Amino acid sequence: MKKTKYIGILCAILSAVCYGTNPLGALHLYEEGVNTATVLAHRFGLAVVMLAVVMLIKREPFKVTRQEFKVLFSLGILFAASSITYYQSFHFMDAGIASTILFVYPVMVAVIMALFFKERVTAMTVVAIAMSLVGIGLLYKGETGASLSAMGIVLCVLSSLAYAVYIVVVNQSSIRMSSFKVTFYAMLVCEITLILYSFTSPELYLHALPSARAWGFAVWLSVVPTILSLVFMTVAVHHVGATPTAILGALEPLTAVAIGVVVFGEMLTPRLIVGIIFILFAVMLVVLGKDLHLRTITHAVSRLWHWK
């Protein structure tokens, strides 16, 4: 039982870290003049091709039942909706604020699981979620006093909700197939949705990538924050459940901060360090679970907060 738990936790951590590498590809593509629709279409389109090759090598059949396709179709629509609303929110607010609001999804997952599937929400889970949200809030480095766009907030909340439902559907679905097959069909539906979405506005037209460098970054986005992240996430949800996987997703913005410091030369401030500590504490709560006493944790959190 413990072995299964730790496999799930490891996969959840790897999923979060992989997804957190999005800036390495997306920011460079934006620098080359590639619009959002084109970035997403190439990201998911290449992912579909790569996953198909993997399935052919593994000799895994592509056939699915009607019931299975209904679930896979819903996953594709949910992920497309989450991606589109998240990227569109950048037009209304700073990306740092958007990414901070997005990570309310662990709370949404916990609430959905409690209300609709009668999952017991423990005090340790509440503390872990609270610490991860505080930590993520501290990672934001925006302008003091910047006003928030109502439309931007709505788009971020919708993105967060769509991703939360995606995790819950993966957790609750009765389909039994490999993570590669689940991800392949979800990304196929997602790609078709994005292509249709590109016709809704002249600004969202699809165009070819301008250089070999751009193709390299597109391949990166397809492999690391898409294929690997979603495959690891699917395995994690099946091993440890939806709520712990969502909480461990707090490592995604932490990874983005680490990339900013190491790759883009951003400053590692005391505020960021405290935020990182809060997130690591939340991860520790999920990993150790019942082996920790709540009184010990709250005492440690209190001391950490006063130190900040």
Short mmCIF file of C-alpha atoms in Angstrom, two decimals, residues 23 44 47 49 63 99 144 160 172 175 177 183 203 210 221 240 245 250 286 290 302 308:
data_model
loop_
_atom_site.label_atom_id
_atom_site.label_comp_id
_atom_site.label_asym_id
_atom_site.label_seq_id
_atom_site.Cartn_x
_atom_site.Cartn_y
_atom_site.Cartn_z
CA PRO A 23 7.66 29.37 -19.55
CA PHE A 44 -1.23 19.80 -28.60
CA ALA A 47 1.65 15.86 -28.61
CA VAL A 49 1.48 12.75 -33.12
CA LYS A 63 -10.08 1.26 -30.42
CA SER A 99 -1.10 31.97 -12.43
CA THR A 144 1.86 46.99 -5.65
CA SER A 160 -9.15 26.63 -12.61
CA GLN A 172 -13.81 8.93 -10.89
CA ILE A 175 -12.27 3.34 -17.84
CA MET A 177 -6.55 1.95 -20.24
CA THR A 183 -3.79 11.41 -22.85
CA GLU A 203 -6.43 37.65 -33.98
CA PRO A 210 8.91 31.03 -38.12
CA LEU A 221 6.01 22.26 -24.90
CA VAL A 240 -3.25 8.66 -4.42
CA THR A 245 -2.49 15.29 -6.59
CA ALA A 250 1.62 23.78 -5.97
CA VAL A 286 0.76 15.31 1.69
CA LYS A 290 -0.97 10.57 9.07
CA SER A 302 2.87 29.85 13.41
CA LYS A 308 8.21 36.29 7.85
#
